[in-house]
Amino acid sequence: MAVQLQRPPAAVVFLCVLTCGLSIPDPGQREALMQLEASMQTGGQVVLTDAERQLDALLFKMKQEETARTDFPPAMHFFRARDLIRTSPIFGLLQKMPKGGALHVHDFSMVDAEWLVKNATYRPHCYMCCTDSRSVRFIFSSQQPKPLPRCSSWVLLENLRDKMINATDLDNSILRNLTLFTDQDPEAVYPSQDEVWDRFEDKFLALWGLVTYALVFRDYYYQGLTQFYTDNVMYLELRALLPEVYELDGSTHNRVWALKTYQDITRQFMATHSGFFGTRIIVTIHRGVNASVMTEAVEEAMKLKKDFPDFMAGFDMVGREDRGRPLWYFRDALSLPVESGLPLPFFFHAGETDLEGTEVDQNLLDALLLNTSRIGHGFALLHHPVAKDLSRKRGVAVEVCPISNQVLKLVKDLRNHPAAVLMSENHPVVISSDDPGMFGTSGLSYDFYEAFVGLGGIKSHIGSLKQLAMNSIRYSSLTSEQQNKAMAEWQRRWNKFVSENVF
């Protein structure tokens, strides 16, 4: 549903009057300006009920106390701030809050990495080897697996643990290979964007053999739905590679099987979890491929969209923008849906970079030229006023993932995140968590905390939270009818949340 956002007409009139001549500063005009600015931020036009105003007063007091702290979490690296956030009363309230949908989440990082260690690696037939680069690889097999290049001999984890008095050290070592989160100084462990991205991508290689095993593949997705549902998220749009999934005997399943499995498990989950509105899949491919491979991927995606019209939302590319090929390189392949008349909505990652003026930096404009439905990250949007204006006028929401942008070293202090400006202007934005399993988070509440306390600052209020949650439904890929139903369910939950937390 495209939503056009306009400045309040009164703002234009007032500013014209204000600039007509010089005068002594007027307290009344000052107050009017402050109110005008407040009305233009995310949630500034939301009319609050009496109960919401009471809860807002409580939130404001909490935020004042939080902002006065010397160890202000949004100003710190998330890995150092996580424990502080967990003790925050604001965070506790946000966990209870119905947050609507998470529209930017990746398939193999949606689950807490500890679950992979405690669940997946404890299953029978799980083998592990250690790479030359001091990482690990996994495979499930009914017999001794074939050697893997640049990796040690495969070891059956079940046998290895049986020989240990205490397997905790082993489990902790495995965990460190499956997540970026560290108890050490994150600035020292990840001193540059190149370093953190190299480690980030290696973590995915480490967990690949675990999550592409058919039994784990199913359970991992179900666990992901459970963790988001527990965090009061009622809807997901999942970016999924649809990998080749394997069985214990080495036989494999294709992408159609993977998509159908996601659909079946979603239906199963919805049947047993009241109020969960479902999942839609955004099929992805790595942006490092060449033009011919991209053409094949788009053609396959168009067919999948035709075969799964209500479950598949669209198409995107994944991988580091700075090292991948720009969207313009793939323009012929990405024009195929329009040329063929087969709809394939795009949800492009664009602007996840600080390399201003480079070819990759043009991805924001190219994404809009290709009629993207939303913009993933959009960190560079403030450097592109034309793209920013088009995004606003077309109602193309920016999927803001604050913790991801900080961990991957685009911004240090989240108060300086470009989305702080977008929120001050009520630009269409949604908040999401990108790769929670990689960042030591779960669900959506941590990113909502950083957005509310860090990006929004002291000015953001309960109306901002309400608007962000509603945006996640309004800018979803759901049909208008589905959005109306989802909004009604969300509103019911919101009213209950407010009434239960007004003291």
Short mmCIF file of C-alpha atoms in Angstrom, two decimals:
data_model
loop_
_atom_site.label_atom_id
_atom_site.label_comp_id
_atom_site.label_asym_id
_atom_site.label_seq_id
_atom_site.Cartn_x
_atom_site.Cartn_y
_atom_site.Cartn_z
CA MET A 1 0.00 0.00 0.00
CA ALA A 2 1.72 3.19 -1.16
CA VAL A 3 1.25 6.03 1.28
CA GLN A 4 2.20 9.58 0.37
CA LEU A 5 3.47 11.70 3.23
CA GLN A 6 3.08 15.46 3.06
CA ARG A 7 4.17 18.31 5.29
CA PRO A 8 1.25 19.77 7.28
CA PRO A 9 -0.14 22.75 5.28
CA ALA A 10 -0.08 24.84 8.46
CA ALA A 11 3.70 24.46 8.54
CA VAL A 12 4.09 26.25 5.22
CA VAL A 13 1.74 29.07 6.23
CA PHE A 14 3.41 29.55 9.62
CA LEU A 15 6.93 29.63 8.20
CA CYS A 16 5.87 32.20 5.60
CA VAL A 17 4.51 34.46 8.34
CA LEU A 18 7.61 33.93 10.48
CA THR A 19 10.04 34.93 7.73
CA CYS A 20 8.17 38.00 6.54
CA GLY A 21 10.16 40.40 8.72
CA LEU A 22 12.56 40.87 11.61
CA SER A 23 11.18 41.10 15.11
CA ILE A 24 12.05 40.61 18.75
CA PRO A 25 11.95 36.86 19.56
CA ASP A 26 8.41 36.00 20.57
CA PRO A 27 7.91 33.25 23.22
CA GLY A 28 4.61 32.35 21.59
CA GLN A 29 6.23 31.92 18.20
CA ARG A 30 9.01 29.88 19.78
CA GLU A 31 6.47 27.54 21.37
CA ALA A 32 4.59 27.31 18.09
CA LEU A 33 7.79 26.38 16.25
CA MET A 34 8.59 23.68 18.78
CA GLN A 35 5.10 22.24 18.48
CA LEU A 36 5.33 22.38 14.70
CA GLU A 37 8.60 20.46 14.71
CA ALA A 38 7.17 17.89 17.09
CA SER A 39 4.15 17.40 14.84
CA MET A 40 6.41 16.64 11.87
CA GLN A 41 8.27 13.71 13.48
CA THR A 42 7.34 10.04 13.26
CA GLY A 43 4.13 9.71 15.26
CA GLY A 44 3.72 13.47 15.51
CA GLN A 45 0.25 13.35 13.98
CA VAL A 46 -0.94 10.40 16.09
CA VAL A 47 -3.83 11.35 18.37
CA LEU A 48 -3.37 9.69 21.76
CA THR A 49 -6.06 8.35 24.05
CA ASP A 50 -6.10 9.26 27.74
CA ALA A 51 -4.57 5.88 28.60
CA GLU A 52 -1.84 6.34 25.98
CA ARG A 53 -1.01 9.77 27.38
CA GLN A 54 -0.63 8.26 30.85
CA LEU A 55 1.70 5.59 29.52
CA ASP A 56 3.59 8.22 27.54
CA ALA A 57 4.22 10.22 30.72
CA LEU A 58 5.72 7.10 32.29
CA LEU A 59 7.86 6.47 29.21
CA PHE A 60 9.07 10.07 29.18
CA LYS A 61 10.22 9.82 32.78
CA MET A 62 12.02 6.55 32.02
CA LYS A 63 13.70 8.09 28.99
CA GLN A 64 14.84 11.16 30.92
CA GLU A 65 16.54 8.90 33.45
CA GLU A 66 18.05 6.77 30.69
CA THR A 67 19.38 9.78 28.78
CA ALA A 68 21.03 11.20 31.90
CA ARG A 69 23.18 8.07 32.35
CA THR A 70 26.90 8.36 31.69
CA ASP A 71 26.79 4.88 30.14
CA PHE A 72 24.06 5.75 27.61
CA PRO A 73 23.47 2.51 25.62
CA PRO A 74 22.81 3.97 22.12
CA ALA A 75 26.15 5.80 22.32
CA MET A 76 27.96 2.51 23.01
CA HIS A 77 28.73 -0.44 20.78
CA PHE A 78 25.78 -2.80 21.12
CA PHE A 79 27.97 -5.68 22.30
CA ARG A 80 28.94 -3.57 25.31
CA ALA A 81 25.46 -2.11 25.74
CA ARG A 82 23.39 -5.29 25.57
CA ASP A 83 23.45 -6.10 29.28
CA LEU A 84 22.60 -2.48 30.12
CA ILE A 85 19.67 -2.57 27.72
CA ARG A 86 18.39 -5.77 29.28
CA THR A 87 18.09 -4.02 32.65
CA SER A 88 16.32 -0.98 31.18
CA PRO A 89 12.64 -0.55 32.15
CA ILE A 90 12.05 0.89 28.68
CA PHE A 91 13.33 -2.34 27.13
CA GLY A 92 11.09 -4.37 29.42
CA LEU A 93 8.11 -2.36 28.22
CA LEU A 94 9.12 -2.68 24.57
CA GLN A 95 9.31 -6.45 24.91
CA LYS A 96 5.65 -6.46 25.92
CA MET A 97 4.64 -4.04 23.15
CA PRO A 98 2.99 -5.44 20.00
CA LYS A 99 5.48 -4.38 17.34
CA GLY A 100 3.59 -5.42 14.21
CA GLY A 101 5.87 -6.96 11.62
CA ALA A 102 9.59 -7.47 11.06
CA LEU A 103 10.14 -6.70 7.39
CA HIS A 104 13.93 -7.12 7.09
CA VAL A 105 15.18 -10.42 8.51
CA HIS A 106 17.49 -12.99 6.91
CA ASP A 107 16.79 -16.69 6.90
CA PHE A 108 19.96 -18.14 8.42
CA SER A 109 20.42 -15.55 11.14
CA MET A 110 16.90 -15.29 12.53
CA VAL A 111 17.53 -17.60 15.50
CA ASP A 112 19.67 -17.14 18.61
CA ALA A 113 22.99 -18.88 17.83
CA GLU A 114 22.89 -20.62 21.21
CA TRP A 115 19.93 -22.65 19.94
CA LEU A 116 22.09 -23.98 17.11
CA VAL A 117 24.76 -25.07 19.59
CA LYS A 118 22.46 -26.62 22.19
CA ASN A 119 20.00 -28.14 19.72
CA ALA A 120 21.45 -28.71 16.26
CA THR A 121 25.00 -29.73 17.21
CA TYR A 122 23.72 -32.21 19.82
CA ARG A 123 21.79 -34.20 17.23
CA PRO A 124 23.06 -37.58 16.03
CA HIS A 125 25.33 -37.75 12.96
CA CYS A 126 26.67 -34.20 13.35
CA TYR A 127 30.29 -33.89 12.20
CA MET A 128 32.61 -30.90 12.58
CA CYS A 129 35.97 -29.94 11.11
CA CYS A 130 38.28 -26.97 11.76
CA THR A 131 39.43 -24.80 8.88
CA ASP A 132 42.87 -23.34 8.20
CA SER A 133 41.38 -19.93 9.01
CA ARG A 134 40.44 -21.13 12.53
CA SER A 135 36.75 -21.42 11.78
CA VAL A 136 34.55 -24.53 11.70
CA ARG A 137 32.34 -26.39 9.25
CA PHE A 138 29.54 -28.88 9.91
CA ILE A 139 27.80 -31.68 8.09
CA PHE A 140 25.26 -34.34 9.02
CA SER A 141 25.99 -37.73 7.53
CA SER A 142 25.11 -41.38 8.09
CA GLN A 143 28.75 -42.29 7.36
CA GLN A 144 32.18 -40.69 7.61
CA PRO A 145 32.04 -37.61 5.32
CA LYS A 146 34.50 -37.01 2.52
CA PRO A 147 37.40 -34.69 3.44
CA LEU A 148 36.82 -30.98 2.95
CA PRO A 149 39.65 -28.89 1.41
CA ARG A 150 41.56 -26.73 3.89
CA CYS A 151 39.78 -28.38 6.83
CA SER A 152 40.84 -30.95 9.43
CA SER A 153 39.45 -34.47 9.53
CA TRP A 154 35.74 -34.68 10.29
CA VAL A 155 34.99 -35.47 13.94
CA LEU A 156 31.65 -36.82 15.15
CA LEU A 157 30.60 -34.35 17.84
CA GLU A 158 28.72 -37.00 19.79
CA ASN A 159 31.93 -39.01 20.23
CA LEU A 160 33.99 -35.92 21.00
CA ARG A 161 31.64 -34.82 23.77
CA ASP A 162 31.55 -38.34 25.24
CA LYS A 163 35.30 -38.11 25.81
CA MET A 164 35.00 -34.83 27.70
CA ILE A 165 34.30 -34.35 31.38
CA ASN A 166 32.73 -30.97 30.63
CA ALA A 167 31.68 -29.97 27.11
CA THR A 168 31.01 -26.34 28.04
CA ASP A 169 34.31 -25.08 26.64
CA LEU A 170 33.64 -26.86 23.35
CA ASP A 171 30.12 -25.44 23.16
CA ASN A 172 31.38 -21.94 23.87
CA SER A 173 34.03 -22.33 21.18
CA ILE A 174 31.41 -23.43 18.66
CA LEU A 175 29.16 -20.54 19.69
CA ARG A 176 31.93 -18.02 19.01
CA ASN A 177 32.10 -19.34 15.45
CA LEU A 178 28.37 -18.86 14.85
CA THR A 179 27.88 -15.27 16.01
CA LEU A 180 29.71 -11.96 15.84
CA PHE A 181 28.82 -11.20 19.45
CA THR A 182 31.85 -11.06 21.73
CA ASP A 183 32.52 -10.32 25.40
CA GLN A 184 35.84 -8.75 24.42
CA ASP A 185 36.28 -5.17 23.23
CA PRO A 186 34.36 -5.20 19.92
CA GLU A 187 36.36 -2.26 18.55
CA ALA A 188 39.56 -4.26 18.99
CA VAL A 189 38.11 -7.53 17.70
CA TYR A 190 36.56 -5.84 14.65
CA PRO A 191 38.78 -2.82 13.89
CA SER A 192 37.46 -2.12 10.38
CA GLN A 193 34.52 -2.69 8.06
CA ASP A 194 36.56 -5.16 6.03
CA GLU A 195 37.43 -7.17 9.14
CA VAL A 196 33.89 -7.33 10.51
CA TRP A 197 32.38 -8.17 7.12
CA ASP A 198 34.93 -10.93 6.49
CA ARG A 199 34.13 -12.44 9.89
CA PHE A 200 30.40 -11.90 9.33
CA GLU A 201 30.39 -13.81 6.06
CA ASP A 202 32.57 -16.57 7.51
CA LYS A 203 30.00 -17.13 10.27
CA PHE A 204 27.42 -17.94 7.60
CA LEU A 205 29.79 -20.46 6.04
CA ALA A 206 30.25 -22.02 9.48
CA LEU A 207 26.55 -22.52 10.16
CA TRP A 208 25.63 -23.44 6.57
CA GLY A 209 26.05 -27.19 7.02
CA LEU A 210 23.90 -27.09 10.15
CA VAL A 211 20.90 -25.18 8.84
CA THR A 212 20.80 -26.76 5.37
CA TYR A 213 20.31 -30.22 6.88
CA ALA A 214 16.62 -30.96 6.28
CA LEU A 215 15.64 -31.77 9.87
CA VAL A 216 17.43 -28.70 11.24
CA PHE A 217 16.17 -26.54 8.36
CA ARG A 218 12.57 -27.16 9.42
CA ASP A 219 13.18 -26.80 13.15
CA TYR A 220 15.38 -23.73 12.74
CA TYR A 221 12.64 -21.85 10.90
CA TYR A 222 10.02 -22.93 13.43
CA GLN A 223 12.29 -21.76 16.25
CA GLY A 224 12.75 -18.43 14.47
CA LEU A 225 9.00 -17.93 14.26
CA THR A 226 8.74 -18.83 17.95
CA GLN A 227 11.36 -16.29 19.00
CA PHE A 228 9.75 -13.46 17.04
CA TYR A 229 6.27 -14.42 18.24
CA THR A 230 7.50 -14.49 21.85
CA ASP A 231 8.85 -10.98 21.28
CA ASN A 232 5.36 -9.84 20.24
CA VAL A 233 6.00 -9.72 16.51
CA MET A 234 2.93 -10.87 14.59
CA TYR A 235 4.23 -10.96 11.01
CA LEU A 236 7.51 -11.57 9.15
CA GLU A 237 8.91 -10.90 5.72
CA LEU A 238 11.92 -13.17 5.46
CA ARG A 239 14.74 -12.78 2.95
CA ALA A 240 15.62 -16.34 2.02
CA LEU A 241 18.28 -17.82 -0.26
CA LEU A 242 16.26 -21.03 -0.69
CA PRO A 243 19.41 -23.17 -0.56
CA GLU A 244 19.88 -26.76 -1.62
CA VAL A 245 18.78 -28.67 1.50
CA TYR A 246 20.26 -32.12 2.11
CA GLU A 247 19.20 -35.33 3.85
CA LEU A 248 21.30 -37.65 5.99
CA ASP A 249 22.04 -39.92 3.00
CA GLY A 250 23.34 -36.98 0.95
CA SER A 251 20.29 -36.59 -1.29
CA THR A 252 19.17 -33.00 -1.84
CA HIS A 253 16.05 -30.88 -2.30
CA ASN A 254 15.62 -27.95 -4.69
CA ARG A 255 14.44 -24.37 -4.14
CA VAL A 256 10.79 -25.23 -4.71
CA TRP A 257 11.00 -27.75 -1.86
CA ALA A 258 12.57 -25.13 0.42
CA LEU A 259 9.87 -22.57 -0.37
CA LYS A 260 7.10 -25.15 0.06
CA THR A 261 8.62 -26.22 3.39
CA TYR A 262 8.61 -22.62 4.61
CA GLN A 263 4.97 -22.35 3.58
CA ASP A 264 3.94 -25.59 5.31
CA ILE A 265 5.69 -24.71 8.56
CA THR A 266 4.20 -21.21 8.52
CA ARG A 267 0.70 -22.68 8.23
CA GLN A 268 1.48 -25.14 11.02
CA PHE A 269 2.73 -22.32 13.25
CA MET A 270 -0.27 -20.11 12.54
CA ALA A 271 -2.63 -22.93 13.48
CA THR A 272 -1.17 -23.16 16.98
CA HIS A 273 -0.20 -19.53 17.72
CA SER A 274 -3.11 -17.17 18.11
CA GLY A 275 -2.78 -13.80 16.43
CA PHE A 276 0.27 -14.66 14.32
CA PHE A 277 -0.49 -13.27 10.89
CA GLY A 278 2.04 -15.24 8.87
CA THR A 279 5.23 -14.96 6.86
CA ARG A 280 6.02 -13.99 3.29
CA ILE A 281 9.30 -14.86 1.58
CA ILE A 282 11.55 -12.47 -0.32
CA VAL A 283 13.73 -14.75 -2.46
CA THR A 284 17.36 -13.63 -2.59
CA ILE A 285 20.59 -14.24 -4.48
CA HIS A 286 24.12 -13.08 -3.68
CA ARG A 287 25.03 -9.88 -5.50
CA GLY A 288 28.43 -11.27 -6.44
CA VAL A 289 27.04 -13.36 -9.33
CA ASN A 290 27.46 -12.40 -12.99
CA ALA A 291 24.73 -11.11 -15.32
CA SER A 292 23.82 -14.49 -16.82
CA VAL A 293 23.37 -16.11 -13.40
CA MET A 294 21.24 -13.14 -12.32
CA THR A 295 19.07 -13.57 -15.42
CA GLU A 296 18.47 -17.21 -14.51
CA ALA A 297 17.71 -16.24 -10.91
CA VAL A 298 15.16 -13.60 -11.93
CA GLU A 299 13.49 -15.99 -14.36
CA GLU A 300 13.25 -18.63 -11.64
CA ALA A 301 11.94 -16.06 -9.17
CA MET A 302 9.20 -15.03 -11.60
CA LYS A 303 8.12 -18.66 -11.87
CA LEU A 304 8.16 -19.10 -8.09
CA LYS A 305 6.09 -15.94 -7.68
CA LYS A 306 3.57 -17.33 -10.16
CA ASP A 307 3.43 -20.69 -8.34
CA PHE A 308 3.37 -19.19 -4.82
CA PRO A 309 1.57 -15.86 -5.38
CA ASP A 310 0.33 -15.43 -1.81
CA PHE A 311 3.44 -16.64 -0.02
CA MET A 312 6.33 -15.23 -2.02
CA ALA A 313 6.59 -11.45 -1.68
CA GLY A 314 9.34 -10.69 -4.18
CA PHE A 315 13.07 -10.60 -4.91
CA ASP A 316 16.27 -9.04 -3.53
CA MET A 317 20.06 -9.40 -3.49
CA VAL A 318 22.22 -10.03 -0.44
CA GLY A 319 25.89 -9.62 0.40
CA ARG A 320 28.08 -6.62 1.07
CA GLU A 321 27.14 -3.77 -1.27
CA ASP A 322 30.64 -2.29 -1.27
CA ARG A 323 32.12 -5.48 -2.74
CA GLY A 324 29.19 -6.66 -4.85
CA ARG A 325 28.08 -5.55 -8.27
CA PRO A 326 25.77 -2.51 -8.34
CA LEU A 327 22.12 -2.78 -9.33
CA TRP A 328 22.76 -1.01 -12.63
CA TYR A 329 25.02 -3.87 -13.73
CA PHE A 330 21.99 -6.18 -13.54
CA ARG A 331 19.49 -3.79 -15.16
CA ASP A 332 18.73 -6.10 -18.12
CA ALA A 333 17.96 -9.07 -15.87
CA LEU A 334 15.96 -6.91 -13.47
CA SER A 335 13.89 -5.53 -16.36
CA LEU A 336 12.63 -9.01 -17.31
CA PRO A 337 9.50 -8.96 -15.09
CA VAL A 338 8.23 -5.76 -16.73
CA GLU A 339 9.15 -6.95 -20.23
CA SER A 340 7.46 -10.33 -19.73
CA GLY A 341 4.40 -9.03 -17.90
CA LEU A 342 5.02 -11.35 -14.96
CA PRO A 343 4.95 -9.37 -11.70
CA LEU A 344 7.97 -9.67 -9.42
CA PRO A 345 8.13 -6.98 -6.72
CA PHE A 346 11.61 -5.88 -5.67
CA PHE A 347 12.77 -5.18 -2.11
CA PHE A 348 16.32 -4.06 -2.75
CA HIS A 349 19.11 -3.59 -0.26
CA ALA A 350 20.38 -0.15 -1.24
CA GLY A 351 22.54 2.47 0.43
CA GLU A 352 24.09 0.14 3.02
CA THR A 353 27.34 1.99 2.49
CA ASP A 354 29.31 5.06 3.49
CA LEU A 355 31.29 5.20 0.22
CA GLU A 356 29.73 8.43 -1.00
CA GLY A 357 29.93 9.11 -4.74
CA THR A 358 30.95 5.60 -5.81
CA GLU A 359 29.11 3.40 -8.30
CA VAL A 360 27.66 1.39 -5.43
CA ASP A 361 26.41 4.62 -3.86
CA GLN A 362 24.05 5.01 -6.83
CA ASN A 363 22.12 1.89 -5.82
CA LEU A 364 19.51 4.05 -4.06
CA LEU A 365 18.57 5.89 -7.25
CA ASP A 366 18.73 2.70 -9.29
CA ALA A 367 16.52 0.85 -6.80
CA LEU A 368 13.87 3.53 -7.22
CA LEU A 369 14.27 3.47 -11.01
CA LEU A 370 13.61 -0.27 -10.81
CA ASN A 371 10.48 0.47 -8.75
CA THR A 372 11.59 -1.14 -5.51
CA SER A 373 8.77 -1.63 -3.00
CA ARG A 374 11.01 -0.80 -0.02
CA ILE A 375 14.64 0.16 0.56
CA GLY A 376 16.77 -2.15 2.68
CA HIS A 377 18.90 -0.09 5.11
CA GLY A 378 19.08 3.14 3.05
CA PHE A 379 21.92 4.35 5.28
CA ALA A 380 23.21 6.68 2.53
CA LEU A 381 19.80 8.21 1.77
CA LEU A 382 20.60 11.64 3.24
CA HIS A 383 23.32 12.05 0.60
CA HIS A 384 20.72 11.60 -2.14
CA PRO A 385 18.05 14.31 -1.86
CA VAL A 386 16.34 13.23 -5.07
CA ALA A 387 16.12 9.61 -3.92
CA LYS A 388 14.95 10.77 -0.49
CA ASP A 389 12.20 12.90 -2.04
CA LEU A 390 11.10 10.11 -4.38
CA SER A 391 11.07 7.62 -1.51
CA ARG A 392 8.83 9.91 0.50
CA LYS A 393 6.44 10.79 -2.33
CA ARG A 394 6.07 7.20 -3.49
CA GLY A 395 5.70 5.82 0.01
CA VAL A 396 8.77 3.59 -0.38
CA ALA A 397 9.67 2.83 3.21
CA VAL A 398 13.25 2.53 4.45
CA GLU A 399 13.93 -0.64 6.43
CA VAL A 400 16.09 0.68 9.27
CA CYS A 401 18.22 -1.86 11.15
CA PRO A 402 20.11 0.21 13.75
CA ILE A 403 22.08 -2.54 15.50
CA SER A 404 23.20 -4.06 12.20
CA ASN A 405 24.45 -0.71 10.93
CA GLN A 406 26.39 -0.14 14.13
CA VAL A 407 27.91 -3.63 14.39
CA LEU A 408 28.95 -3.53 10.72
CA LYS A 409 30.63 -0.19 11.43
CA LEU A 410 28.58 2.29 9.42
CA VAL A 411 27.88 4.37 12.54
CA LYS A 412 29.38 4.46 16.02
CA ASP A 413 26.88 6.47 18.07
CA LEU A 414 23.29 5.67 17.08
CA ARG A 415 22.23 9.21 17.89
CA ASN A 416 24.12 10.10 14.70
CA HIS A 417 22.38 7.49 12.54
CA PRO A 418 20.83 9.02 9.39
CA ALA A 419 17.48 7.52 10.35
CA ALA A 420 17.36 9.99 13.24
CA VAL A 421 16.83 12.67 10.60
CA LEU A 422 14.32 10.52 8.71
CA MET A 423 12.31 10.03 11.90
CA SER A 424 12.39 13.76 12.66
CA GLU A 425 10.70 14.30 9.28
CA ASN A 426 8.24 11.40 9.49
CA HIS A 427 9.86 9.82 6.46
CA PRO A 428 8.35 6.37 5.82
CA VAL A 429 10.49 4.00 7.88
CA VAL A 430 10.13 0.60 9.53
CA ILE A 431 12.39 -0.89 12.18
CA SER A 432 13.84 -4.37 11.79
CA SER A 433 16.61 -6.57 13.16
CA ASP A 434 18.35 -7.88 10.01
CA ASP A 435 20.50 -10.71 11.48
CA PRO A 436 19.57 -11.05 15.16
CA GLY A 437 21.32 -14.40 15.59
CA MET A 438 24.59 -12.89 14.40
CA PHE A 439 24.37 -9.86 16.66
CA GLY A 440 23.46 -11.54 19.93
CA THR A 441 19.85 -10.37 19.88
CA SER A 442 16.49 -12.05 19.48
CA GLY A 443 13.31 -10.83 17.83
CA LEU A 444 12.85 -7.08 17.43
CA SER A 445 12.86 -5.40 20.85
CA TYR A 446 16.57 -4.54 20.93
CA ASP A 447 16.33 -2.63 17.66
CA PHE A 448 13.14 -0.92 18.79
CA TYR A 449 14.98 0.19 21.92
CA GLU A 450 17.84 1.67 19.89
CA ALA A 451 15.37 3.38 17.55
CA PHE A 452 13.19 4.80 20.32
CA VAL A 453 15.92 5.88 22.73
CA GLY A 454 18.80 6.54 20.32
CA LEU A 455 17.37 7.57 16.94
CA GLY A 456 14.25 9.21 18.30
CA GLY A 457 15.96 10.89 21.23
CA ILE A 458 14.09 12.54 24.05
CA LYS A 459 11.46 13.88 21.61
CA SER A 460 10.13 10.53 20.45
CA HIS A 461 7.15 9.30 22.42
CA ILE A 462 4.49 6.62 22.52
CA GLY A 463 3.01 8.04 19.33
CA SER A 464 6.36 7.33 17.64
CA LEU A 465 6.26 3.71 18.79
CA LYS A 466 2.67 3.37 17.66
CA GLN A 467 3.48 4.85 14.25
CA LEU A 468 6.50 2.58 13.75
CA ALA A 469 4.44 -0.50 14.55
CA MET A 470 1.64 0.59 12.21
CA ASN A 471 4.19 1.37 9.49
CA SER A 472 5.35 -2.24 9.57
CA ILE A 473 1.88 -3.31 8.47
CA ARG A 474 1.18 -0.36 6.16
CA TYR A 475 4.42 -0.85 4.20
CA SER A 476 4.31 -4.65 4.15
CA SER A 477 3.71 -6.64 0.98
CA LEU A 478 0.28 -7.73 2.24
CA THR A 479 -2.77 -6.82 0.16
CA SER A 480 -4.93 -3.91 1.32
CA GLU A 481 -7.51 -6.33 2.68
CA GLN A 482 -4.85 -8.31 4.55
CA GLN A 483 -3.34 -5.11 5.93
CA ASN A 484 -6.72 -4.03 7.27
CA LYS A 485 -7.17 -7.37 9.03
CA ALA A 486 -3.63 -7.29 10.41
CA MET A 487 -4.08 -3.70 11.59
CA ALA A 488 -7.29 -4.62 13.40
CA GLU A 489 -5.53 -7.50 15.20
CA TRP A 490 -2.57 -5.28 16.03
CA GLN A 491 -4.87 -2.54 17.38
CA ARG A 492 -6.60 -5.06 19.64
CA ARG A 493 -3.23 -6.13 21.03
CA TRP A 494 -2.06 -2.53 21.34
CA ASN A 495 -5.11 -1.51 23.37
CA LYS A 496 -4.53 -4.47 25.68
CA PHE A 497 -0.84 -3.56 26.05
CA VAL A 498 -1.66 0.04 26.96
CA SER A 499 -4.35 -0.87 29.48
CA GLU A 500 -2.12 -3.45 31.20
CA ASN A 501 0.85 -1.08 31.56
CA VAL A 502 -0.76 2.15 32.73
CA PHE A 503 0.10 2.45 36.42
#
